[in-house]
Coordinates of C-alpha atoms in Angstrom, one line a residue:
X585 CA 0.4 -34.9 14.7
X586 CA 1.0 -31.6 12.8
X587 CA 3.8 -33.2 10.9
X588 CA 1.7 -36.2 10.0
X589 CA -1.1 -34.0 8.9
X590 CA 1.1 -31.9 6.7
X591 CA 2.5 -35.1 5.1
X592 CA -1.0 -36.3 4.3
X593 CA -2.0 -33.0 2.8
X594 CA 1.1 -32.8 0.6
X595 CA 0.7 -36.5 -0.4
X596 CA -2.9 -35.8 -1.4
X597 CA -2.1 -32.6 -3.3
X598 CA 0.6 -34.5 -5.2
X599 CA -1.7 -37.2 -6.3
X600 CA -4.5 -34.7 -7.2
X601 CA -2.0 -32.7 -9.3
X602 CA -0.8 -35.9 -11.1
X603 CA -4.4 -36.8 -12.0
X604 CA -5.0 -33.2 -13.1
X605 CA -2.0 -33.5 -15.3
X606 CA -3.4 -36.5 -17.0
X607 CA -6.8 -34.8 -17.5
X608 CA -5.2 -31.8 -19.1
X609 CA -3.0 -34.0 -21.3
X610 CA -6.0 -35.9 -22.6
X611 CA -8.2 -32.7 -22.9
X612 CA -10.5 -34.2 -20.2
X613 CA -11.4 -37.1 -22.4
X614 CA -9.7 -40.1 -20.7
X615 CA -10.5 -43.6 -22.0
X616 CA -10.1 -46.7 -19.9
X617 CA -6.9 -47.6 -21.8
X618 CA -5.4 -44.3 -20.6
X619 CA -6.3 -45.0 -17.0
X620 CA -4.8 -48.5 -17.2
X621 CA -1.5 -47.0 -18.4
X622 CA -1.7 -44.3 -15.8
X623 CA -2.0 -46.5 -12.8
X624 CA 1.6 -47.7 -12.7
X625 CA 2.7 -44.0 -13.1
X626 CA 0.5 -42.9 -10.3
X627 CA 1.8 -45.7 -8.1
X628 CA 5.3 -44.7 -8.8
X629 CA 4.4 -41.1 -8.0
X630 CA 3.0 -42.3 -4.6
X631 CA 6.2 -44.2 -3.8
X632 CA 8.4 -41.3 -4.7
X633 CA 6.3 -38.9 -2.7
X634 CA 6.5 -41.1 0.4
X635 CA 10.3 -41.0 0.2
X636 CA 10.9 -37.4 -1.0
X637 CA 8.5 -35.5 1.4
X638 CA 10.3 -36.5 4.6
X639 CA 13.7 -36.5 2.8
X640 CA 13.2 -32.8 2.0
X641 CA 11.4 -32.1 5.4
X642 CA 8.3 -30.8 3.6
X643 CA 6.2 -32.2 6.4
X644 CA 8.1 -30.2 9.0
X645 CA 7.5 -26.8 7.4
X646 CA 5.0 -24.6 9.3
X647 CA 2.8 -23.6 6.5
X648 CA 1.6 -20.3 8.1
X649 CA 5.2 -19.2 8.6
X650 CA 6.5 -20.4 5.2
X651 CA 9.1 -18.3 3.4
X652 CA 10.8 -18.1 0.0
X653 CA 13.4 -20.7 1.1
X654 CA 10.6 -23.1 1.9
X655 CA 9.1 -22.5 -1.6
X656 CA 12.4 -23.2 -3.3
X657 CA 12.7 -26.5 -1.3
X658 CA 9.2 -27.4 -2.4
X659 CA 10.1 -26.9 -6.1
X660 CA 13.3 -28.9 -5.7
X661 CA 11.4 -31.7 -4.0
X662 CA 8.8 -31.7 -6.9
X663 CA 11.6 -32.1 -9.4
X664 CA 13.0 -35.0 -7.4
X665 CA 9.5 -36.6 -7.2
X666 CA 9.0 -36.4 -11.0
X667 CA 12.5 -37.7 -11.8
X668 CA 12.0 -40.7 -9.4
X669 CA 8.5 -41.3 -10.8
X670 CA 9.8 -41.5 -14.4
X671 CA 12.7 -43.7 -13.5
X672 CA 10.5 -46.1 -11.5
X673 CA 7.8 -46.3 -14.2
X674 CA 10.5 -46.7 -16.9
X675 CA 12.0 -49.6 -15.0
X676 CA 8.6 -51.2 -14.6
X677 CA 7.1 -50.9 -18.1
X678 CA 9.3 -48.4 -20.1
X679 CA 6.6 -45.7 -19.7
X680 CA 4.3 -47.7 -21.9
X681 CA 1.1 -45.7 -22.7
X682 CA 2.4 -42.6 -20.8
X683 CA 2.6 -39.4 -22.8
X684 CA 6.0 -37.8 -22.8
X685 CA 4.5 -34.5 -21.8
X686 CA 2.8 -35.9 -18.7
X687 CA 5.8 -35.5 -16.3
X688 CA 6.2 -31.8 -17.3
X689 CA 2.5 -31.1 -16.6
X690 CA 2.7 -33.1 -13.5
X691 CA 5.7 -31.1 -12.2
X692 CA 4.1 -27.8 -13.0
X693 CA 0.8 -28.6 -11.4
X694 CA 2.4 -30.2 -8.3
X695 CA 4.7 -27.2 -7.7
X696 CA 1.8 -24.8 -8.1
X697 CA -0.4 -26.8 -5.7
X698 CA 2.2 -27.2 -3.0
X699 CA 3.4 -23.6 -3.1
X700 CA -0.1 -22.1 -3.4
X701 CA -1.3 -24.1 -0.3
X702 CA 1.5 -22.7 1.8
X703 CA 1.0 -19.2 0.5
X704 CA -2.7 -19.4 1.2
X705 CA -2.0 -20.7 4.7
X706 CA 0.4 -17.8 5.3
X707 CA -2.0 -15.2 4.1
X708 CA -4.8 -16.7 6.2
X709 CA -2.6 -16.6 9.3
X710 CA -1.6 -13.0 8.5
X711 CA -5.2 -12.0 8.1
X712 CA -6.3 -13.6 11.4
X713 CA -3.3 -12.2 13.2
X714 CA -4.0 -8.7 12.0
X715 CA -7.7 -8.8 12.9
X716 CA -6.9 -7.7 16.5
X717 CA -4.9 -4.8 15.2
X718 CA -6.9 -3.8 12.2
X719 CA -8.0 -0.2 12.0
X720 CA -11.7 0.1 11.4
X721 CA -12.8 2.9 9.0
X722 CA -14.1 4.9 12.0
X723 CA -11.4 4.1 14.5
X724 CA -9.3 7.3 14.7
X725 CA -6.9 7.0 17.6
X726 CA -4.2 9.7 17.8
X727 CA -1.4 7.2 18.1
X728 CA -2.2 5.7 14.7
X729 CA -1.2 8.9 13.1
X730 CA 2.1 8.9 14.9
X731 CA 3.3 5.7 13.4
X732 CA 7.0 6.0 12.8
X733 CA 8.4 5.6 9.3
X734 CA 11.5 3.4 9.2
X735 CA 14.2 3.0 6.6
X736 CA 16.1 -0.3 6.8
X737 CA 19.8 -0.3 5.8
X738 CA 21.2 -3.6 4.7
X739 CA 20.0 -6.9 3.2
X740 CA 20.7 -9.6 5.7
X741 CA 19.1 -12.2 8.0
X742 CA 18.8 -9.5 10.6
X743 CA 16.9 -7.4 8.1
X744 CA 14.5 -10.2 7.4
X745 CA 14.0 -10.9 11.1
X746 CA 13.5 -7.2 11.8
X747 CA 10.8 -6.9 9.1
X748 CA 9.0 -9.9 10.4
X749 CA 9.2 -8.6 14.0
X750 CA 7.7 -5.3 12.8
X751 CA 4.9 -7.1 11.0
X752 CA 4.2 -9.3 14.1
X753 CA 4.6 -6.9 17.0
X754 CA 4.3 -3.3 15.8
X755 CA 2.3 -3.2 12.5
X756 CA 0.6 0.1 13.6
X757 CA 3.5 1.7 15.4
X758 CA 6.2 1.2 12.8
X759 CA 5.9 1.5 9.0
X760 CA 8.8 0.3 6.9
X761 CA 9.0 2.6 3.9
X762 CA 11.9 0.7 2.1
X763 CA 15.3 -0.8 2.3
X764 CA 18.9 0.1 1.2
X765 CA 20.8 -2.7 -0.4
X766 CA 24.6 -3.3 -0.4
X767 CA 25.0 -3.1 -4.1
X768 CA 23.4 -1.1 -6.9
X769 CA 22.2 -4.3 -8.6
X770 CA 19.8 -4.7 -5.6
X771 CA 18.0 -1.5 -6.3
X772 CA 14.4 -2.2 -7.5
X773 CA 14.2 -5.6 -5.9
X774 CA 11.9 -6.5 -3.1
X775 CA 11.9 -8.3 0.2
X776 CA 8.4 -9.2 0.8
X777 CA 6.3 -6.0 0.3
X778 CA 9.3 -3.7 0.7
X779 CA 11.3 -2.3 -2.1
X780 CA 15.1 -1.7 -2.2
X781 CA 15.3 2.1 -2.8
X782 CA 19.0 2.6 -3.1
X783 CA 22.4 2.0 -1.5
X784 CA 23.7 3.2 1.9
X785 CA 26.1 5.7 0.3
X786 CA 23.1 7.4 -1.4
X787 CA 21.0 7.6 1.8
X788 CA 20.7 11.4 1.6
X789 CA 19.3 11.2 -1.9
X790 CA 16.8 8.5 -0.9
X791 CA 15.6 10.6 2.1
X792 CA 15.0 13.6 -0.3
X793 CA 13.2 11.4 -2.8
X794 CA 11.0 10.0 0.0
X795 CA 10.2 13.6 1.1
X796 CA 9.1 14.4 -2.4
X797 CA 6.7 11.5 -2.1
X798 CA 5.3 12.9 1.1
X799 CA 7.2 10.4 3.4
X800 CA 9.3 11.8 6.2
X801 CA 11.6 9.1 7.7
X802 CA 11.6 9.1 11.6
X803 CA 13.9 6.1 12.2
X804 CA 16.8 4.4 10.3
X805 CA 17.4 0.7 11.3
X806 CA 20.9 -0.4 10.3
X807 CA 21.0 -4.2 10.0
X808 CA 24.6 -4.5 9.0
X809 CA 27.8 -4.4 11.2
X810 CA 29.0 -0.8 11.2
X811 CA 32.5 -1.9 10.0
X812 CA 30.9 -3.6 7.0
X813 CA 29.6 -0.4 5.7
X814 CA 31.7 1.7 3.3
X815 CA 33.4 4.9 4.6
X816 CA 30.9 7.0 2.7
X817 CA 27.9 5.2 4.2
X818 CA 29.3 5.4 7.7
X819 CA 30.0 9.0 7.3
X820 CA 26.4 9.7 6.0
X821 CA 24.8 7.7 8.8
X822 CA 26.8 9.4 11.5
X823 CA 26.1 12.9 10.1
X824 CA 22.3 12.0 10.2
X825 CA 22.7 10.7 13.7
X826 CA 24.5 13.8 14.9
X827 CA 21.9 16.0 13.4
X828 CA 19.3 14.5 15.7
X829 CA 16.5 14.9 13.1
X830 CA 16.3 11.1 12.6
X831 CA 16.8 8.4 15.1
X832 CA 19.5 5.9 13.9
X833 CA 19.5 2.4 15.4
X834 CA 22.5 0.1 14.8
X835 CA 20.7 -3.2 15.5
X836 CA 23.8 -5.4 15.5
X837 CA 25.4 -3.5 18.2
X838 CA 22.2 -3.1 20.2
X839 CA 21.8 -6.9 20.2
X840 CA 25.4 -7.3 21.5
X841 CA 26.5 -9.0 18.2
X842 CA 28.9 -6.4 16.9
X843 CA 32.6 -5.9 17.6
X844 CA 32.5 -2.2 17.3
X845 CA 32.8 0.3 20.1
X846 CA 29.4 1.5 21.3
X847 CA 28.2 4.5 19.3
X848 CA 27.4 7.6 21.2
X849 CA 23.6 7.9 20.9
X850 CA 22.2 11.2 20.0
X851 CA 19.1 12.7 21.4
X852 CA 16.7 12.8 18.5
X853 CA 13.5 14.7 18.5
X854 CA 10.7 12.7 20.1
X855 CA 7.9 12.8 17.6
X856 CA 5.6 10.7 19.6
X857 CA 5.5 12.6 22.8
X858 CA 4.9 16.0 21.3
X859 CA 2.1 17.9 22.9
X860 CA -0.9 17.5 20.5
X861 CA -3.1 20.4 19.7
X862 CA -6.7 20.6 21.0
X863 CA -9.2 19.0 18.7
X864 CA -11.2 21.5 16.7
X865 CA -13.5 19.1 15.0
X866 CA -14.6 16.1 17.1
X867 CA -17.3 13.6 16.3
X868 CA -18.6 11.7 19.3
X869 CA -18.2 7.9 19.3
X870 CA -22.0 7.5 18.9
X871 CA -22.1 9.8 15.9
X872 CA -19.1 8.1 14.3
X873 CA -20.7 4.6 14.8
X874 CA -24.0 5.8 13.4
X875 CA -22.2 7.3 10.4
X876 CA -20.3 4.0 9.9
X877 CA -23.5 2.0 9.9
X878 CA -25.1 3.9 7.1
X879 CA -26.0 1.7 4.1
X880 CA -25.0 4.6 1.8
X881 CA -21.3 3.7 2.1
X882 CA -21.9 0.3 0.5
X883 CA -23.9 1.9 -2.3
X884 CA -21.2 4.5 -2.8
X885 CA -18.5 1.8 -3.0
X886 CA -20.4 -0.2 -5.6
X887 CA -20.9 3.0 -7.7
X888 CA -17.2 3.7 -7.3
X889 CA -16.2 0.3 -8.7
X890 CA -18.6 0.4 -11.6
X891 CA -17.7 4.0 -12.4
X892 CA -14.0 3.4 -12.2
X893 CA -14.2 0.4 -14.5
X894 CA -16.2 2.2 -17.1
X895 CA -14.0 5.4 -17.0
X896 CA -10.8 3.3 -17.2
X897 CA -12.0 1.8 -20.4
X898 CA -13.0 5.2 -21.8
X899 CA -9.9 7.0 -20.6
X900 CA -7.4 4.3 -21.7
X901 CA -6.6 6.0 -25.1
X902 CA -6.2 9.4 -23.3
X903 CA -3.9 7.8 -20.7
X904 CA -1.8 6.1 -23.3
X905 CA -1.5 9.3 -25.4
X906 CA -0.5 11.3 -22.3
X907 CA 2.1 8.7 -21.3
X908 CA 3.6 8.8 -24.7
X909 CA 3.7 12.7 -24.7
X910 CA 5.3 12.7 -21.2
X911 CA 7.9 10.2 -22.2
X912 CA 8.8 12.5 -25.2
X913 CA 8.8 15.6 -23.0
X914 CA 10.5 14.5 -19.8
X915 CA 11.3 10.8 -20.1
X916 CA 10.2 8.1 -17.8
X917 CA 8.7 7.4 -15.4
X918 CA 5.5 9.1 -16.4
X919 CA 3.6 8.3 -13.2
X920 CA 4.4 9.9 -9.9
X921 CA 3.2 8.8 -6.4
X922 CA 2.9 10.3 -3.0
X923 CA 2.0 8.7 0.3
X924 CA -1.2 10.2 1.7
X925 CA -3.4 9.3 4.8
X926 CA -6.7 7.7 3.7
X927 CA -9.6 6.1 5.3
X928 CA -9.1 5.7 9.0
X929 CA -5.7 7.4 8.7
X930 CA -4.2 4.4 6.9
X931 CA -1.5 5.4 4.4
X932 CA -1.9 4.6 0.6
X933 CA 0.0 5.6 -2.5
X934 CA -1.8 8.3 -4.6
X935 CA -0.9 8.2 -8.2
X936 CA -0.7 11.0 -10.7
X937 CA 0.9 11.7 -14.0
X938 CA 4.2 13.7 -13.7
X939 CA 3.7 17.3 -14.5
X940 CA 7.1 18.6 -13.3
X941 CA 10.6 17.7 -14.3
X942 CA 13.1 16.3 -11.7
X943 CA 14.0 18.2 -8.6
X944 CA 17.7 18.4 -9.6
X945 CA 19.5 19.0 -12.9
X946 CA 22.2 16.8 -14.4
X947 CA 24.8 18.4 -12.2
X948 CA 22.8 17.7 -9.0
X949 CA 21.8 21.3 -8.5
X950 CA 18.3 21.9 -7.1
X951 CA 15.7 23.4 -9.5
X952 CA 13.0 25.9 -8.7
X953 CA 9.4 25.0 -9.4
X954 CA 9.4 27.5 -12.3
X955 CA 12.3 25.7 -13.8
X956 CA 10.7 22.4 -13.4
X957 CA 7.4 23.2 -15.1
X958 CA 6.7 22.7 -18.8
X959 CA 3.7 23.5 -21.1
X960 CA 2.3 19.9 -21.2
X961 CA 2.5 19.6 -17.5
X962 CA 0.7 22.9 -16.9
X963 CA -2.0 21.9 -19.3
X964 CA -2.5 18.5 -17.6
X965 CA -2.7 20.1 -14.1
X966 CA -5.2 22.8 -15.3
X967 CA -7.5 20.2 -17.0
X968 CA -7.0 17.7 -14.1
X969 CA -5.8 15.1 -16.6
X970 CA -2.8 14.4 -14.3
X971 CA -5.3 12.8 -11.9
X972 CA -6.5 10.1 -14.3
X973 CA -4.3 7.4 -12.6
X974 CA -6.3 7.9 -9.5
X975 CA -9.0 5.8 -11.1
X976 CA -6.9 2.9 -10.1
X977 CA -6.9 4.2 -6.5
X978 CA -10.7 4.3 -6.7
X979 CA -10.9 0.7 -8.1
X980 CA -8.6 -0.5 -5.3
X981 CA -10.6 1.1 -2.6
X982 CA -8.1 3.6 -1.6
X983 CA -10.2 6.4 -2.8
X984 CA -13.8 7.4 -3.9
X985 CA -15.0 9.7 -6.7
X986 CA -16.3 12.1 -4.0
X987 CA -14.7 12.8 -0.7
X988 CA -12.2 15.0 1.1
X989 CA -9.0 15.4 -1.0
X990 CA -6.2 13.4 0.6
X991 CA -3.5 15.7 2.1
X992 CA 0.2 15.2 2.6
X993 CA 0.9 13.6 6.1
X994 CA 2.5 16.8 7.3
X995 CA -0.7 18.8 6.3
X996 CA -3.1 16.4 8.0
X997 CA -3.6 17.8 11.5
X998 CA -5.0 16.2 14.6
X999 CA -7.5 19.0 14.8
X1000 CA -9.4 17.8 11.7
X1001 CA -8.9 14.0 11.7
X1002 CA -12.7 13.6 11.5
X1003 CA -12.2 14.2 7.7
X1004 CA -10.6 10.7 7.6
X1005 CA -13.8 9.0 8.5
X1006 CA -14.6 8.5 4.9
X1007 CA -12.5 7.6 1.8
X1008 CA -10.7 10.5 0.3
X1009 CA -12.1 11.7 -3.1
X1010 CA -11.1 12.6 -6.6
X1011 CA -13.2 15.7 -6.1
X1012 CA -14.9 17.0 -2.9
X1013 CA -17.2 19.6 -1.3
X1014 CA -14.2 21.8 -0.4
X1015 CA -12.9 21.7 -4.0
X1016 CA -16.2 22.7 -5.7
X1017 CA -17.1 25.6 -3.3
X1018 CA -13.7 26.8 -2.3
X1019 CA -10.8 25.4 -4.3
X1020 CA -7.2 26.2 -3.6
X1021 CA -7.7 29.8 -2.6
X1022 CA -9.6 29.3 0.7
X1023 CA -7.8 28.8 4.0
X1024 CA -6.9 25.4 5.4
X1025 CA -9.4 25.8 8.2
X1026 CA -12.2 26.5 5.8
X1027 CA -11.3 23.4 3.7
X1028 CA -11.3 21.3 6.9
X1029 CA -14.7 22.7 7.9
X1030 CA -16.1 21.8 4.5
X1031 CA -14.6 18.3 4.6
X1032 CA -15.9 17.5 8.1
X1033 CA -19.3 18.9 7.1
X1034 CA -19.3 16.5 4.1
X1035 CA -18.6 13.6 6.4
X1036 CA -21.7 14.4 8.4
X1037 CA -23.9 15.1 5.4
X1038 CA -22.8 12.8 2.6
X1039 CA -25.7 11.6 0.5
X1040 CA -26.3 10.5 -3.1
X1041 CA -27.9 13.9 -3.9
X1042 CA -24.9 15.8 -2.4
X1043 CA -22.4 13.6 -4.3
X1044 CA -24.2 14.0 -7.6
X1045 CA -24.2 17.8 -7.0
X1046 CA -20.5 17.7 -6.3
X1047 CA -19.8 15.8 -9.5
X1048 CA -21.9 18.2 -11.6
X1049 CA -20.1 21.2 -10.0
X1050 CA -16.8 19.7 -10.8
X1051 CA -17.3 19.9 -14.6
X1052 CA -17.5 23.7 -14.8
X1053 CA -14.5 24.0 -12.4
X1054 CA -12.4 21.9 -14.7
X1055 CA -13.5 23.8 -17.8
X1056 CA -13.6 27.4 -16.5
X1057 CA -11.6 27.4 -13.2
X1058 CA -12.3 27.5 -9.5
X1059 CA -14.9 29.8 -7.9
X1060 CA -15.3 30.5 -4.2
X1061 CA -18.8 30.2 -2.7
X1062 CA -18.8 32.1 0.7
X1063 CA -22.4 31.1 1.5
X1064 CA -21.5 27.4 1.6
X1065 CA -18.4 28.0 3.7
X1066 CA -20.4 30.0 6.3
X1067 CA -23.1 27.3 6.3
X1068 CA -20.5 24.6 7.1
X1069 CA -19.1 26.5 10.1
X1070 CA -22.6 27.3 11.3
X1071 CA -23.8 23.7 11.1
X1072 CA -20.6 22.3 12.8
X1073 CA -21.0 24.7 15.6
X1074 CA -24.7 23.8 16.1
X1075 CA -24.0 20.1 16.1
X1076 CA -21.2 20.4 18.7
X1077 CA -18.5 19.1 16.3
X1078 CA -16.9 22.6 16.4
X1079 CA -16.0 24.1 19.7
X1080 CA -17.8 27.5 19.7
X1081 CA -14.9 29.2 21.5
X1082 CA -12.6 28.1 18.7
X1083 CA -14.8 29.3 15.8
X1084 CA -13.9 32.5 14.2
X1085 CA -16.6 35.3 14.0
X1086 CA -15.8 35.6 10.3
X1087 CA -17.2 32.1 9.8
X1088 CA -20.6 32.9 11.3
X1089 CA -23.4 33.9 8.9
X1090 CA -27.1 34.5 9.3
X1091 CA -28.9 31.2 9.0
X1092 CA -31.4 32.4 6.4
X1093 CA -28.5 33.6 4.1
X1094 CA -26.6 30.3 4.5
X1095 CA -29.6 28.2 3.6
X1096 CA -30.3 29.7 0.2
X1097 CA -29.7 27.6 -2.8
X1098 CA -28.3 24.7 -0.7
X1099 CA -28.4 21.0 -1.9
X1100 CA -30.3 18.8 0.5
X1101 CA -28.3 16.1 2.3
X1102 CA -31.3 14.0 3.0

């Protein structure tokens, strides 16, 4: 039944695409004479489709599991259908009344229709499959933060199967950060959503580059036979395995498909079973649900979209000029990204303009931060111009204009995961009343306080306070810091035994000159 249903759908799409080609060719002004000449061509298309669809097994493809190979087969089948149609019609009436561009339009529209239908079916299946495992914005389970980052070595059928298995069975436990191809020409290409970052021989450089972007690899999955790797790649992988810092899996051998002697497994550090710290800031389930149900988040998202669109138009000349200056100063690329935990702890790529030169010189020697800085980069950091690309993050929904600043994964502690209950921001309460000089605990307290008290008035106040900070520099406001600790302790979010006496302040002092969160 499924095969028959797939045949009918493909047949209908082919005929609809053929009619659409005629309409486009005649600029949607089709006279009866055109329809009369078109009927034999359409009949030939139907006959060709009836033969070609089963011949190329298009009706046996499971649309929701379609792959690139299926799409290539679809395009080949479409070419065969068009050729057969032209031959049959030419034999019948020498294509009388049929425009010579019609077969080309027919082929393009048919290929788009058949491929798009399969892609949509696959995306719909992926969306429905992920519903059960989707992280809601206010679902902050500790195990989600401990998702392992995996680097896949090798481009093979095993690699494709492994990537699909991760997506199907462990989308929240394992996160593939990239692949290593067998040859340099593979670098920059993609398998699905995953990019080829380098070759196995350069795995040390790839790991260092990922760390610069805030990604620490926990597991390396080797999808090639060990003997098929070059001596340099084997040496690098065995060195990593012996160090115990990263777990190395030789999948071919683990599946019993390799001819090599079993490798001595090391005892890597267990990142998932480490004892977790006690939670300093904890919102109850009821509080989190009530916070999630607030209508203000929908209003805030609408404002973010409109504001990002407007500012992108206004800032486009500035961004183009900055890009040109950076290319002149340090070369390309001009945009730098880092992986950061966002809403609900989900990772996203935060974009910035590059304000430092590469971490190594032409001889491969590491450079200090002072050696990497340059005048233009310092100016862009001081004026926050380096953060203009984050307008795209806001438009995508990764960030908001106002919210806790996204931290590097290693800096995001379990003790302050409540700050991930809202989208991270371009600016935030901790930035306008504390800045870089205050302690990490004070920043966390201010961020969690914002989560509890976010409002339109507070967000406007934060945006207005951001302007003088950009122009004149940061300024610490101890009153607001004390107020945050005081309120968090009173609402039970902060364990009073863990709060430091230095964070306590008289209530009447803390309440002076304070923006209402109503």
